[in-house]
CSV table of C-alpha atoms and ligand atoms in Angstrom, one decimal:
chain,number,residue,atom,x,y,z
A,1,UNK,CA,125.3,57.5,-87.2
A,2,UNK,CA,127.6,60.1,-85.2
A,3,UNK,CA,124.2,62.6,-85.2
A,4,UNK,CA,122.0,60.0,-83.9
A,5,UNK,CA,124.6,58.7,-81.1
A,6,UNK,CA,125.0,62.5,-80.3
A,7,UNK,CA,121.0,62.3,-80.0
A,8,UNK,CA,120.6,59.5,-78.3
A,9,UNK,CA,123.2,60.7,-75.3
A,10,UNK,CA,121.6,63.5,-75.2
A,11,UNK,CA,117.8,62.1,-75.0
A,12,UNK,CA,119.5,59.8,-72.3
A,13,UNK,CA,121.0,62.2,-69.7
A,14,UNK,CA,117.7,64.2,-70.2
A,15,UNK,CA,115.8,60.8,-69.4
A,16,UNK,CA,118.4,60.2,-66.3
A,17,UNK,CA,118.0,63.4,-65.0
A,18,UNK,CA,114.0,63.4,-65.0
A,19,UNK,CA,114.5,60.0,-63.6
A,20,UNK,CA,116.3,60.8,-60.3
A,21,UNK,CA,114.0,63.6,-59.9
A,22,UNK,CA,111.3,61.4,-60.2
A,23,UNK,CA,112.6,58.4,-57.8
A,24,UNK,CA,113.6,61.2,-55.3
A,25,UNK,CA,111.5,60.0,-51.9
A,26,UNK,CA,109.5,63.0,-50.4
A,27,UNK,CA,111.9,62.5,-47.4
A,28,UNK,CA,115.5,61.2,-46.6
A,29,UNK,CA,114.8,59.1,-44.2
A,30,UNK,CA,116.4,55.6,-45.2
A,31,UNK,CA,114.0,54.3,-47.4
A,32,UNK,CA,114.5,50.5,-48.8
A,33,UNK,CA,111.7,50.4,-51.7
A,34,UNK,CA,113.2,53.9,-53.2
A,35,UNK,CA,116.5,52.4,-53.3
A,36,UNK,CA,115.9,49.2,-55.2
A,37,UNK,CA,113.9,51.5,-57.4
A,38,UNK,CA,117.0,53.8,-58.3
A,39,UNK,CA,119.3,51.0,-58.3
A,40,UNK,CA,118.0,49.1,-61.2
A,41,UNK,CA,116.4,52.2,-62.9
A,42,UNK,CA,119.0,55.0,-63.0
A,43,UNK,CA,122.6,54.7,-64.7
A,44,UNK,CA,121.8,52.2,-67.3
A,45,UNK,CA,120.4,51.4,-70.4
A,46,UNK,CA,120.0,52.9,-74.0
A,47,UNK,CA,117.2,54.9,-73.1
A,48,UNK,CA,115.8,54.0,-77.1
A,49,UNK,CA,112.1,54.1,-75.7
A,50,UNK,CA,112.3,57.7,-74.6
A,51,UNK,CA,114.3,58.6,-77.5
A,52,UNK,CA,111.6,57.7,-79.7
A,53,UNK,CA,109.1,59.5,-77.8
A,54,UNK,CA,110.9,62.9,-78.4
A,55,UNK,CA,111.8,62.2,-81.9
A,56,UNK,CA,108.2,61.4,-82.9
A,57,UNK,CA,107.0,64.6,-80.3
A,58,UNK,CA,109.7,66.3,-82.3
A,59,UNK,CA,108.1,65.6,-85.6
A,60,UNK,CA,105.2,68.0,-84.2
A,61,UNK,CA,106.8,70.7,-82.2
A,62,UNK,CA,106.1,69.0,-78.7
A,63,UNK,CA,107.1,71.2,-75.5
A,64,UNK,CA,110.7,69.2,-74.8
A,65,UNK,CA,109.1,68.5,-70.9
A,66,UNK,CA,106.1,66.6,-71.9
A,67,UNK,CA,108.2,64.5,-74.1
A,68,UNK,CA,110.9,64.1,-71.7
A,69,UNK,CA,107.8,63.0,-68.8
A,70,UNK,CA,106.0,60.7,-70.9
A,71,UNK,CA,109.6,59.0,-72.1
A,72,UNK,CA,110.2,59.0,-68.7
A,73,UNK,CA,107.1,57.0,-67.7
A,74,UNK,CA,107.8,54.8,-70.4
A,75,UNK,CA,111.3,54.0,-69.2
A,76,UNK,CA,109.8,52.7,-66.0
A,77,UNK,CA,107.8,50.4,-67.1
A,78,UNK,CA,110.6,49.0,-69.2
A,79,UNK,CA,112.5,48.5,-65.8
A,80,UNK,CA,109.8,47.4,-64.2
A,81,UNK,CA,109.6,44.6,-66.9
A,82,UNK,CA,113.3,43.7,-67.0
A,83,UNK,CA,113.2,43.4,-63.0
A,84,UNK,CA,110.6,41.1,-63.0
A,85,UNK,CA,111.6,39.2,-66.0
A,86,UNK,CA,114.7,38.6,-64.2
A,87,UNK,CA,113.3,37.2,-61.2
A,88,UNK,CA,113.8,33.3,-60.6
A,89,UNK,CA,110.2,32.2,-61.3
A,90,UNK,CA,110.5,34.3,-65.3
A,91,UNK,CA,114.2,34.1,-66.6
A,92,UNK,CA,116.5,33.6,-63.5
A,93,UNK,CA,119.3,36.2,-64.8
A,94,UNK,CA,121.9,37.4,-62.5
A,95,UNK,CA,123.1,40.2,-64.7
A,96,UNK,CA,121.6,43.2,-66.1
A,97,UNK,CA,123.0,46.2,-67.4
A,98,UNK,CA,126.5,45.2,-66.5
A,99,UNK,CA,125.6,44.3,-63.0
A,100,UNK,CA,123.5,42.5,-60.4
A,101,UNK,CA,120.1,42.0,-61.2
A,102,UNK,CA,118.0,43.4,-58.0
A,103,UNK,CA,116.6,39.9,-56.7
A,104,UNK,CA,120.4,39.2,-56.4
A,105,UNK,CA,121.3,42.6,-55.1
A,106,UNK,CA,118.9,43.1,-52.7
A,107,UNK,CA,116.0,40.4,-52.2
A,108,UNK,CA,113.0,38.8,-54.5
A,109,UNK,CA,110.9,40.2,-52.3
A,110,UNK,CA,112.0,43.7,-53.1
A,111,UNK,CA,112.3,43.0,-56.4
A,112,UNK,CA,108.9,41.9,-56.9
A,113,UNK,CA,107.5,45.2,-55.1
A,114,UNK,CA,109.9,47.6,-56.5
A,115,UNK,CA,108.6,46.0,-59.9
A,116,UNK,CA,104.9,46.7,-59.1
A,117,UNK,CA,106.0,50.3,-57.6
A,118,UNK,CA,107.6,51.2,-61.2
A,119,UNK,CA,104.8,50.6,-62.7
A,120,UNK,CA,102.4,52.4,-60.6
A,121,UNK,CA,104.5,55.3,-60.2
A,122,UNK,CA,104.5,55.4,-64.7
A,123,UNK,CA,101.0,55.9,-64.5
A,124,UNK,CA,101.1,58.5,-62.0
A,125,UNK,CA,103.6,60.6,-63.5
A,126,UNK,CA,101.6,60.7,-66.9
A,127,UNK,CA,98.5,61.5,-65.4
A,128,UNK,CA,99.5,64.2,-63.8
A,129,UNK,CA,99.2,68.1,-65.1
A,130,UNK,CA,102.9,68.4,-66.1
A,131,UNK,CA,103.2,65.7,-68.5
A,132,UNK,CA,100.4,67.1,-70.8
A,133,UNK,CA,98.2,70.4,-70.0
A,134,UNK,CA,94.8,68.7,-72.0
A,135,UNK,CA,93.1,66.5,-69.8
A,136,UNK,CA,92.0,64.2,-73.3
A,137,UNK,CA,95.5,64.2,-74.3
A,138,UNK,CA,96.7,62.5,-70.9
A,139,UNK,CA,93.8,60.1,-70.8
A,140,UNK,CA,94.9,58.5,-74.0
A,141,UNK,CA,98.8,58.7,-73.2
A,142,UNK,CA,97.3,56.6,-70.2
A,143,UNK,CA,95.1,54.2,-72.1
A,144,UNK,CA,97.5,53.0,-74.8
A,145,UNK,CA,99.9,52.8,-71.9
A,146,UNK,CA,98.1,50.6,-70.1
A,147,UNK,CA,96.9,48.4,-73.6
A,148,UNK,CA,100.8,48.6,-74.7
A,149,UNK,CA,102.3,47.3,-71.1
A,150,UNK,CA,99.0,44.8,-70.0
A,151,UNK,CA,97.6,41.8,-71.3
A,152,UNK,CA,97.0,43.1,-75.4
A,153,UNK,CA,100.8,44.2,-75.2
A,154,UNK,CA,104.0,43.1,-72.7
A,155,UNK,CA,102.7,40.8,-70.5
A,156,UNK,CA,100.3,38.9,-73.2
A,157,UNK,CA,104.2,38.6,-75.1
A,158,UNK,CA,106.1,37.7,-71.9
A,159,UNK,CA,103.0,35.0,-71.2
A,160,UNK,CA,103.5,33.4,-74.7
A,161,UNK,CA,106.8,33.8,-74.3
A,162,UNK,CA,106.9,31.5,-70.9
A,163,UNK,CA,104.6,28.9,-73.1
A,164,UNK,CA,107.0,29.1,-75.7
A,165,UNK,CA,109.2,26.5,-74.0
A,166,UNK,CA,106.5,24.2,-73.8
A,167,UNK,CA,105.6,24.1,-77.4
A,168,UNK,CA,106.1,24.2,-81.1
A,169,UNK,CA,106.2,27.9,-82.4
A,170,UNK,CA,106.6,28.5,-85.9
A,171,UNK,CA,107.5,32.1,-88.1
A,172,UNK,CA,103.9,33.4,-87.5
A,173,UNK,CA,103.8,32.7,-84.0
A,174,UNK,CA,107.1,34.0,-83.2
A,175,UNK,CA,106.3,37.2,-85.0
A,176,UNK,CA,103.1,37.6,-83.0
A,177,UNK,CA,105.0,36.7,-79.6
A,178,UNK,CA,107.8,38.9,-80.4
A,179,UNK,CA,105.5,42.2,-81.5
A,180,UNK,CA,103.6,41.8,-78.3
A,181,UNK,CA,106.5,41.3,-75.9
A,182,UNK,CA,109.0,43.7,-77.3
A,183,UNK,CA,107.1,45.6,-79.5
A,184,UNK,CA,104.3,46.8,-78.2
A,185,UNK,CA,106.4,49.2,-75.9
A,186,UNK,CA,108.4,50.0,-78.6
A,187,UNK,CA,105.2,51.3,-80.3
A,188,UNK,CA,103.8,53.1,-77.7
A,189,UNK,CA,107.0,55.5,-77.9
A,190,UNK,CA,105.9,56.7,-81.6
A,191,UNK,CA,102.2,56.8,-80.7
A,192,UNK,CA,102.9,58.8,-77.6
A,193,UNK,CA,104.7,61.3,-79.6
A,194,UNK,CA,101.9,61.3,-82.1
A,195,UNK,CA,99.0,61.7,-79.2
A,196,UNK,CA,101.6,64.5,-77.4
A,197,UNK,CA,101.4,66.4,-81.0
A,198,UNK,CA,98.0,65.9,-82.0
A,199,UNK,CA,99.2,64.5,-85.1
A,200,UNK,CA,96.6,63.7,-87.7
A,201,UNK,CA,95.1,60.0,-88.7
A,202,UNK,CA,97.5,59.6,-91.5
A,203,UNK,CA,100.7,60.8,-89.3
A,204,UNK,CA,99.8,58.6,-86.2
A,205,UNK,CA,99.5,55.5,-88.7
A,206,UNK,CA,102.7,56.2,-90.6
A,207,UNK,CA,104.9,56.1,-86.9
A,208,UNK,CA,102.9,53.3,-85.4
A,209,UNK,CA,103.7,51.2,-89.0
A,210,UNK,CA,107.3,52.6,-88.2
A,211,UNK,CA,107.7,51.1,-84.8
A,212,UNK,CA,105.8,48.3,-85.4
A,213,UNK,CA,108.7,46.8,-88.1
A,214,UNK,CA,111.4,48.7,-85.4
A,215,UNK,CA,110.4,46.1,-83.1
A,216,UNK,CA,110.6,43.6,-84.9
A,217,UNK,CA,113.8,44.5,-86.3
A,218,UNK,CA,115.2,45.3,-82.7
A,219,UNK,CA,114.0,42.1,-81.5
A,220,UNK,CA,115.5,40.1,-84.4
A,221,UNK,CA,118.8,41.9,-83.4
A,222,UNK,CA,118.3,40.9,-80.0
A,223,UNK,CA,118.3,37.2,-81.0
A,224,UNK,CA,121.4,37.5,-82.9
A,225,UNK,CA,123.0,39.0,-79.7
A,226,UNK,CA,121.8,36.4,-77.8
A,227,UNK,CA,124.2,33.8,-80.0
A,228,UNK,CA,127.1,36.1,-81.2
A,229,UNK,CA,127.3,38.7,-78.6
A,230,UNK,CA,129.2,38.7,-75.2
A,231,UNK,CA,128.3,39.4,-71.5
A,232,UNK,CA,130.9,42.4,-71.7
A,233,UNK,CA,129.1,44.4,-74.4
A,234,UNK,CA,125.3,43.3,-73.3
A,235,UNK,CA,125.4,43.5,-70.3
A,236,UNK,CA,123.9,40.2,-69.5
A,237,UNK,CA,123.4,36.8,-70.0
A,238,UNK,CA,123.6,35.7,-73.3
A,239,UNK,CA,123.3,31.9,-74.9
A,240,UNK,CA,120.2,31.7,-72.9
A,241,UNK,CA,117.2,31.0,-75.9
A,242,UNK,CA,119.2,27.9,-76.9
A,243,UNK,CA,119.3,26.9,-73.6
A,244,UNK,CA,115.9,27.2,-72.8
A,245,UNK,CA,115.1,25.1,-75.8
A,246,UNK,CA,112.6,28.3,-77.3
A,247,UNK,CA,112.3,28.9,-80.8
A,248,UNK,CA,113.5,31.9,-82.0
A,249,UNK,CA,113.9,34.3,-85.2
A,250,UNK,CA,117.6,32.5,-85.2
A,251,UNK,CA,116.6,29.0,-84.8
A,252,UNK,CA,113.8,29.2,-87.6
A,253,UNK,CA,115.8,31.3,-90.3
A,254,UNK,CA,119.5,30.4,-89.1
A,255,UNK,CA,122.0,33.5,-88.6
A,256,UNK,CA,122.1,35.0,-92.4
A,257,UNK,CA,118.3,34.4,-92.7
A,258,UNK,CA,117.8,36.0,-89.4
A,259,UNK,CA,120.2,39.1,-90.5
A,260,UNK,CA,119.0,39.4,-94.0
A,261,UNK,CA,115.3,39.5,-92.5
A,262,UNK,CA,116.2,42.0,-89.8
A,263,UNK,CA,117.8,44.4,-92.8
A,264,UNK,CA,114.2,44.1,-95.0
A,265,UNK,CA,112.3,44.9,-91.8
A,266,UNK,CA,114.3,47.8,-91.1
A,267,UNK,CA,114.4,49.2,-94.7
A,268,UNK,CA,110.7,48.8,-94.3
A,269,UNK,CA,110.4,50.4,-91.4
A,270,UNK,CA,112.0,53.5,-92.6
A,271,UNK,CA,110.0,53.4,-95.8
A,272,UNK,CA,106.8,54.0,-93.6
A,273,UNK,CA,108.4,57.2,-92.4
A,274,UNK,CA,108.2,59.2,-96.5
A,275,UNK,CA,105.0,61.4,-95.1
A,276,UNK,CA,107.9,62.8,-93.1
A,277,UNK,CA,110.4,65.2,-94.1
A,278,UNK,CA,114.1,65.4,-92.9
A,279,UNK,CA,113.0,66.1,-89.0
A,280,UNK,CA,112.6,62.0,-89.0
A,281,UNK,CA,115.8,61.4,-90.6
A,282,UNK,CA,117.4,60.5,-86.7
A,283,UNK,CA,114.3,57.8,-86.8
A,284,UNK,CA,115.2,56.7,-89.8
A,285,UNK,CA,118.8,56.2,-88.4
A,286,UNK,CA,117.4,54.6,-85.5
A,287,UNK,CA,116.1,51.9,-87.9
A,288,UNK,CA,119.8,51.3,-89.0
A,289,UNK,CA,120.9,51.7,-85.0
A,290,UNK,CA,118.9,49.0,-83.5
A,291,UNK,CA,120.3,46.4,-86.3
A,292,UNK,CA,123.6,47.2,-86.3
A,293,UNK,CA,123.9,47.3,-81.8
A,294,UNK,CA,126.0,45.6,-79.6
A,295,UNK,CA,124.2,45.6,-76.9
B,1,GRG,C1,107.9,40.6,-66.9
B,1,GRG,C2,105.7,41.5,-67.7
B,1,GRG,C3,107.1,41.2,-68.0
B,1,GRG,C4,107.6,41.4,-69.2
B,1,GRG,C5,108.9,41.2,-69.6
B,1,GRG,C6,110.6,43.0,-72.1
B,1,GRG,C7,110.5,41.8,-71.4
B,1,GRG,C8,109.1,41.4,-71.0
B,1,GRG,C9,111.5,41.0,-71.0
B,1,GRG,C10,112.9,41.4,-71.3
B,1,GRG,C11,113.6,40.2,-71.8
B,1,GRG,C12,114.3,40.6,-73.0
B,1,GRG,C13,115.8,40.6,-72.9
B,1,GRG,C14,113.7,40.8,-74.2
B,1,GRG,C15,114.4,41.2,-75.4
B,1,GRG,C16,114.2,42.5,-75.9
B,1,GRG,C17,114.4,43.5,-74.8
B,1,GRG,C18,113.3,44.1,-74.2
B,1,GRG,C19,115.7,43.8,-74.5
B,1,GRG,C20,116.0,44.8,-73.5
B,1,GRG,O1,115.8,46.1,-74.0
B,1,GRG,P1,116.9,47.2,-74.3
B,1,GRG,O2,117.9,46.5,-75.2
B,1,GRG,O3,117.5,47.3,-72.9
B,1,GRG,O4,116.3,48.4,-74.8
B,1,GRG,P2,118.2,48.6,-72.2
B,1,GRG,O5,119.0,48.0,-71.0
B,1,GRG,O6,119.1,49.3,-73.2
B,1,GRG,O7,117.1,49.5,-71.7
């Protein structure tokens, strides 16, 4: 676990420093929209999607920049979703990451366009040259992209999510929710690293199987945060899913069912990795990580 922390602090000031360079306005004049952007995207955050970006890249001998880009992108569209599913008319949270969510520190206005600019700017930066020198290879990063964070992927989730507190939702349901909400971004960081390295058929399949249970797994372990965790180590709100009346992985197994079921998901989830030799022995420990967090 000390390797993989190690890993993961390294993967994250790599992430934070590709980040500022990336939010850095062309000028320096006073510029509103850039600074809501770098508030609630640099300093904070586990960085996990990025670091599975470069572990799967890793797995294939990715240049460390193309990794580091496409993680990069990744992570914005990850902020982009937290700002807006903060926002009064989604969640109404007035913490994130240990401090103000940007509606409250600045305005919803800003918030909502800041969002929308995060998400924007993702696309551009994969796109361009420097994330990936083969044209094919940047179109797909861009299409799955798009399929993970749209209407197939994030916001489909986030939709079912809002309905969720409207209606019935059993195992099944919650599974599918979950695996589109959380998930599918979670998924695009192995199949990123698999499209960055080419990998073949049977590779690709193996890491998208991978983060498919990771997902799951984290998402379970969010659930459980959500009733036995505290606003000092996450960062945020917690106590919210029973307030909001929505069925969750907790309230349909109970806490042990819930913790027992994120355990098999995980072992599962490194069992998908065997293909692999011991360069995915940090994703396997990631598997463990995302259980075992605090926040
Ligand atoms: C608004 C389109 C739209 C989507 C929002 C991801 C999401 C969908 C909402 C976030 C709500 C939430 C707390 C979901 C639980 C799982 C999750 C994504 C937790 C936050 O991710 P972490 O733990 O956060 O990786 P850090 O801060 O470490 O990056």
């Amino acid at each position: 676990m000390n390797k993989l922390k190690a890993a993961l602090t390294n993967t994250a000031d790599s992430v934070e420093v590709m980040l500022d360079t990336l939010l850095t306005p062309d000028s320096s004049t006073e510029n509103r929209i850039y600074q809501a952007m770098r508030y609630t995207t640099l300093g904070g955050g586990k960085r996990l999607r990025p670091f599975l970006v470069k572990q799967s890249a890793d797995l294939f001998g990715v240049r460390e920049i193309n990794a580091l880009r496409t993680g990069a992108a990744l992570e914005l569209i990850h902020c982009y979703s937290l700002v807006h599913d903060d926002l009064p008319a989604m969640d109404d949270d007035d913490l994130r990451r240990g401090k103000a969510t940007l509606h409250k520190a600045f305005d919803e206005a800003t918030a909502i366009l800041a969002g929308d600019a995060l998400l924007t700017l993702a696309f551009e930066v994969i796109a361009q040259p420097e994330t990936h020198q083969d044209s094919e290879i940047r179109i797909e990063l861009v299409n799955m992209l798009a399929r993970a964070s749209g209407v197939r992927g994030m916001v489909g989730g986030q939709m079912e999510d809002l309905q969720a507190e409207t209606k019935e939702l059993n195992l099944e349901d919650i599974t599918h929710l979950q695996r589109l909400k959380t998930g599918a971004l979670i998924e695009y960081g192995c199949e990123a690293g698999a499209i960055l390295g080419k990998a073949s058929k049977e590779e690709r399949e193996a890491l998208v199987a991978y983060a498919n249970d990771l997902g799951l797994a984290f998402q379970i372990a969010d659930d459980l945060l959500d009733i036995e965790g505290n606003v000092e180590e996450t960062g945020k709100a917690v106590r919210k899913d029973n307030h909001a009346g929505k069925a969750t992985f907790v309230s349909l197994l109970g806490v042990d069912g819930a913790r027992k079921e994120a355990e098999s998901i995980a072992n599962r989830a490194v069992g998908h990795l065997d293909t692999f030799d011991d360069r995915a022995n940090l994703l396997r420990a990631t598997a463990e990580f995302v259980i075992a967090r605090r926040n």
